[in-house]
CSV table of C-alpha atoms in Angstrom, one decimal:
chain,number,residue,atom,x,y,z
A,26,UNK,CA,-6.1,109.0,-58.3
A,27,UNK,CA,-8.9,106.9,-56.1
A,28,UNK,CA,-11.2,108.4,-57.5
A,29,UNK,CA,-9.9,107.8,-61.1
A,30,UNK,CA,-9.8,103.8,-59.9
A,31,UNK,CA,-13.2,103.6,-58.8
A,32,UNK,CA,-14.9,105.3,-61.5
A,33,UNK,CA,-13.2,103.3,-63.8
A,34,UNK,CA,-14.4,100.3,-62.0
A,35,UNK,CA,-17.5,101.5,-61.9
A,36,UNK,CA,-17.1,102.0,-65.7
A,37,UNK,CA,-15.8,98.9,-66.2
A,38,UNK,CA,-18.1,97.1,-64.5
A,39,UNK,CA,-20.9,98.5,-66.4
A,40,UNK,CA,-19.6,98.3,-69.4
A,41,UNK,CA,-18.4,94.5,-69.1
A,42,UNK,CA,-21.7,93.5,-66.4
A,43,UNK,CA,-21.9,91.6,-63.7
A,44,UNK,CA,-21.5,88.4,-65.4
A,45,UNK,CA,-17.6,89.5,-66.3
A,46,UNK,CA,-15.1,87.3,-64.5
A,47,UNK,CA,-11.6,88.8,-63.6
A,48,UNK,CA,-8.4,86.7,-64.3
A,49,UNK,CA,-5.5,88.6,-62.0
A,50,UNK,CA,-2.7,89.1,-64.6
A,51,UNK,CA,-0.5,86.5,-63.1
A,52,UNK,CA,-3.5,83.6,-63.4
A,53,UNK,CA,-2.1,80.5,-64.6
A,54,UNK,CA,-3.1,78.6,-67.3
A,55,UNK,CA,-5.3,76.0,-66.4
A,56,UNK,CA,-9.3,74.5,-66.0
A,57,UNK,CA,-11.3,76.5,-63.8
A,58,UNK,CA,-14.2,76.4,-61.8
A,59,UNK,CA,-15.9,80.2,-61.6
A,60,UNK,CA,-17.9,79.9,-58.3
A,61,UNK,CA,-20.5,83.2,-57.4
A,62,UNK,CA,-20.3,83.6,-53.5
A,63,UNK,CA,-22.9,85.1,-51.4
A,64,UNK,CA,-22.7,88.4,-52.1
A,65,UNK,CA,-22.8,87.6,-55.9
A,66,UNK,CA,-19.0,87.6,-56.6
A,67,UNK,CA,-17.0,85.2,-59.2
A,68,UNK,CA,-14.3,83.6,-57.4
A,69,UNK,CA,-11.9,81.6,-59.2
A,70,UNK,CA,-11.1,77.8,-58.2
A,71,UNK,CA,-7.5,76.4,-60.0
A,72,UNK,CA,-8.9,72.4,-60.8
A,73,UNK,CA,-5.8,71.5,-62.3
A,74,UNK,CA,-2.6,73.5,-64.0
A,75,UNK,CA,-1.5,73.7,-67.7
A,76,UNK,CA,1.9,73.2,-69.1
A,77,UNK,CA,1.0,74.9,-72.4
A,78,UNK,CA,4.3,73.6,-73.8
A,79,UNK,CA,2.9,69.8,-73.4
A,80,UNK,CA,-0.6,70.7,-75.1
A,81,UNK,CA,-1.6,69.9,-78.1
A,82,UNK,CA,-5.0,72.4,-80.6
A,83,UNK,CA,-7.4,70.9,-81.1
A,84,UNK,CA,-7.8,69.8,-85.0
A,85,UNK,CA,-9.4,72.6,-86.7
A,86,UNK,CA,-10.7,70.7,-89.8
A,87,UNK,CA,-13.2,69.8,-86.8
A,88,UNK,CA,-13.9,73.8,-86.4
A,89,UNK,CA,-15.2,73.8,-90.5
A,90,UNK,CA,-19.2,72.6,-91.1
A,91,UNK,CA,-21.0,74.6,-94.2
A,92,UNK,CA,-23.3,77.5,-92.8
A,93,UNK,CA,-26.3,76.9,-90.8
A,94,UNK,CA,-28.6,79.3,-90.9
A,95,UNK,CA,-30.9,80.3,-87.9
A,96,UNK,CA,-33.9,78.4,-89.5
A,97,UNK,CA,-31.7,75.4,-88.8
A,98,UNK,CA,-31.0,76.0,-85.1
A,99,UNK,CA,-34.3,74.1,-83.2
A,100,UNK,CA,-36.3,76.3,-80.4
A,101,UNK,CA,-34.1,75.1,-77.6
A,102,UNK,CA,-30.9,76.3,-79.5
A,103,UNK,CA,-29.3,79.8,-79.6
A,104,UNK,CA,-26.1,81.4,-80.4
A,105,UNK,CA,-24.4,84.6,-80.4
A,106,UNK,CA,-21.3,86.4,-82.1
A,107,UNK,CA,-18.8,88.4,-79.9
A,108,UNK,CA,-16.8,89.8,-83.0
A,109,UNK,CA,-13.4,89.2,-81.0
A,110,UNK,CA,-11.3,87.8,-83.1
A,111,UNK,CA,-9.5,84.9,-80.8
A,112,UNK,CA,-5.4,84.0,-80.9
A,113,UNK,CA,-5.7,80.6,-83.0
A,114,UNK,CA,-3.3,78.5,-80.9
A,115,UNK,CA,-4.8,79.7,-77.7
A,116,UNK,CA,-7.7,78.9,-78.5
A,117,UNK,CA,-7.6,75.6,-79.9
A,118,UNK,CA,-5.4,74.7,-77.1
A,119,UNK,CA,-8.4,76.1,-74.8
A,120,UNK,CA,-10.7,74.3,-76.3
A,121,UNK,CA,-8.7,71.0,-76.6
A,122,UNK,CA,-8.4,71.2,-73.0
A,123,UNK,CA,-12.0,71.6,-72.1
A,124,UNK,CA,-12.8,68.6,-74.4
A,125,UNK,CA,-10.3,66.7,-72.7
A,126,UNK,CA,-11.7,67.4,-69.6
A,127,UNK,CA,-15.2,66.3,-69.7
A,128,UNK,CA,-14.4,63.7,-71.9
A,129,UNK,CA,-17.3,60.6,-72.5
A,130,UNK,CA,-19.3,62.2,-69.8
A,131,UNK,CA,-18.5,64.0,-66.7
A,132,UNK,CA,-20.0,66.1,-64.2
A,133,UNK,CA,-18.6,70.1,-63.8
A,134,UNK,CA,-17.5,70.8,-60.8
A,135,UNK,CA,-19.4,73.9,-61.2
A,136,UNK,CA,-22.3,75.7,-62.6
A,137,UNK,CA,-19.3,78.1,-64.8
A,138,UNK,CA,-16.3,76.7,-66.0
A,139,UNK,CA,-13.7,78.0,-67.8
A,140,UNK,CA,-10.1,77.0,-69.4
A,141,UNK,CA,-7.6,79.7,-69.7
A,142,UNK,CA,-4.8,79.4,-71.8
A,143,UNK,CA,-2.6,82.7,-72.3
A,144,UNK,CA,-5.5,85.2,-73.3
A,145,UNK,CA,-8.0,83.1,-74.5
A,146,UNK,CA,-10.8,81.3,-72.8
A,147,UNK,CA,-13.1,78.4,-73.7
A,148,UNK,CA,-16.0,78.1,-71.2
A,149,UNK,CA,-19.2,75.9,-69.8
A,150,UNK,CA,-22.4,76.9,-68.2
A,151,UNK,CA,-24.7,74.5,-66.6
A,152,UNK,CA,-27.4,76.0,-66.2
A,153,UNK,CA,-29.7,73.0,-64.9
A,154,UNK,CA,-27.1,71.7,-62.4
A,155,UNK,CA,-25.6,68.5,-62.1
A,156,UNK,CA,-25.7,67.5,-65.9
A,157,UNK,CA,-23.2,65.4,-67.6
A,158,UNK,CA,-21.1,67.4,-69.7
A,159,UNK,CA,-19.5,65.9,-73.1
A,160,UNK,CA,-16.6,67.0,-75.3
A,161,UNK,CA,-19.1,66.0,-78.1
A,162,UNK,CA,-21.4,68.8,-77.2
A,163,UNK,CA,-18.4,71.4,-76.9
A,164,UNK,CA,-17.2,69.8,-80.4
A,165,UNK,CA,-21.0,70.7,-81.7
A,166,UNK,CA,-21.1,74.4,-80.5
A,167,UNK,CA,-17.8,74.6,-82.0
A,168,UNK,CA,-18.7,73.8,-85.5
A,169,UNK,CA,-21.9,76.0,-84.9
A,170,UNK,CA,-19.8,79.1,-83.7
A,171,UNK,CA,-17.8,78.6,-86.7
A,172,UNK,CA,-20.6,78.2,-89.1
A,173,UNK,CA,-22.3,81.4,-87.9
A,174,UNK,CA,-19.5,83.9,-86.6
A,175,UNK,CA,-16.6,82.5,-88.8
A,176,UNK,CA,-13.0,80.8,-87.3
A,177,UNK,CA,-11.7,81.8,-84.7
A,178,UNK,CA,-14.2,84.7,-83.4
A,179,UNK,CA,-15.5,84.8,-79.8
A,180,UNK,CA,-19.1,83.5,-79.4
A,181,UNK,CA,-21.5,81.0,-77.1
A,182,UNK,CA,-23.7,78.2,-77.8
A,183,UNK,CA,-26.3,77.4,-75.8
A,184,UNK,CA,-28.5,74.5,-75.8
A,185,UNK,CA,-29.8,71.3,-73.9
A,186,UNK,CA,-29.1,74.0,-70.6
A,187,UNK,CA,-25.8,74.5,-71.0
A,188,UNK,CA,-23.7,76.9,-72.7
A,189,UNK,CA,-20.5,76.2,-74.5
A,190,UNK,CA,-18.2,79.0,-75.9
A,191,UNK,CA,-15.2,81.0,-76.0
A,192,UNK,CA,-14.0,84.7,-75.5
A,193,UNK,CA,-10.5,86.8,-75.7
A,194,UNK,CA,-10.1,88.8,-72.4
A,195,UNK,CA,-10.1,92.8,-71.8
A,196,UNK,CA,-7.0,93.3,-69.3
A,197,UNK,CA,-8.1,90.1,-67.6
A,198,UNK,CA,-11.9,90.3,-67.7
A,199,UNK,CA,-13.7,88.0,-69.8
A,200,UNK,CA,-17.4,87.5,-69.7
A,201,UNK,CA,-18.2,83.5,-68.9
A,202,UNK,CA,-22.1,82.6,-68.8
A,203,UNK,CA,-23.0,86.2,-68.6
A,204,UNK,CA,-26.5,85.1,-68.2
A,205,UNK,CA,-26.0,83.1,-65.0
């Protein structure tokens, strides 16, 4: 049986890479900061608790914007389609949150961080350090994701060094800033 466990670690690991972050099953919904400790491992900071019954989505006539094409994205801009097909309320919630949370301008309290509501994460990578952080630019990505992978699919943004998306989790893994 132990080696059943390890070999499917190992698998999963592979499969999901190094960049996956594990939520334990019994996480709780909140804003997260994913900090990588010496030896290269995620560990997972609670910044502040949810109450998912006292949250409100986020508008999704803000999700829709016609379709930009990749000729329209500048050099500095990229974007990719996970294919996951996300749990609407979770993840407008999710991404409500994160909005809320940096706001007019704040700094992260971390290079990775991630809002988890239920199943669902919406995520930020700062990939310069110590940059402001605006719901604006989460807003942006959003209506780029949309454009490109359609509503409500798992996918990143990245541009201006930083990296804004969202993601459904495997049995608690979900990849945040793979790239970091």
């Amino acid at each position: 049986m132990q080696i059943r466990n390890i070999i499917l670690t190992i698998f999963t690991s592979t499969l999901l890479g190094a960049e996956a972050v594990q939520f334990s099953p019994d996480a709780l919904d909140g804003i997260y900061a994913v900090i990588t400790d010496s030896n290269g491992i995620d560990q997972l900071q609670l910044i502040e608790e949810f109450n998912t019954t006292d949250l409100a989505p986020v508008d999704v006539d803000k999700r829709s914007m016609g379709p930009v094409s990749s000729r329209m994205l500048s050099k500095c801009e990229s974007l990719g389609c996970l294919g996951r097909i996300m749990v609407p309320e979770e993840i407008d919630i999710a991404v409500g949150r994160l909005q809320a949370y940096y706001g007019g301008g704040r700094t992260s309290p971390s290079a990775k961080t991630s809002v988890k509501i239920g199943s669902s994460y919406a995520f930020m990578c700062d990939y310069k350090g110590g940059q402001l952080c605006y719901a604006s630019e989460d807003a942006h990505a959003n209506e780029r994701l949309t454009a490109n992978c359609g509503r409500y699919k798992a996918g990143w943004y990245h541009g201006n060094q930083k990296t804004y998306g969202y993601d459904y989790s495997w049995n608690g893994w979900v990849r945040v800033c793979e790239n970091m």
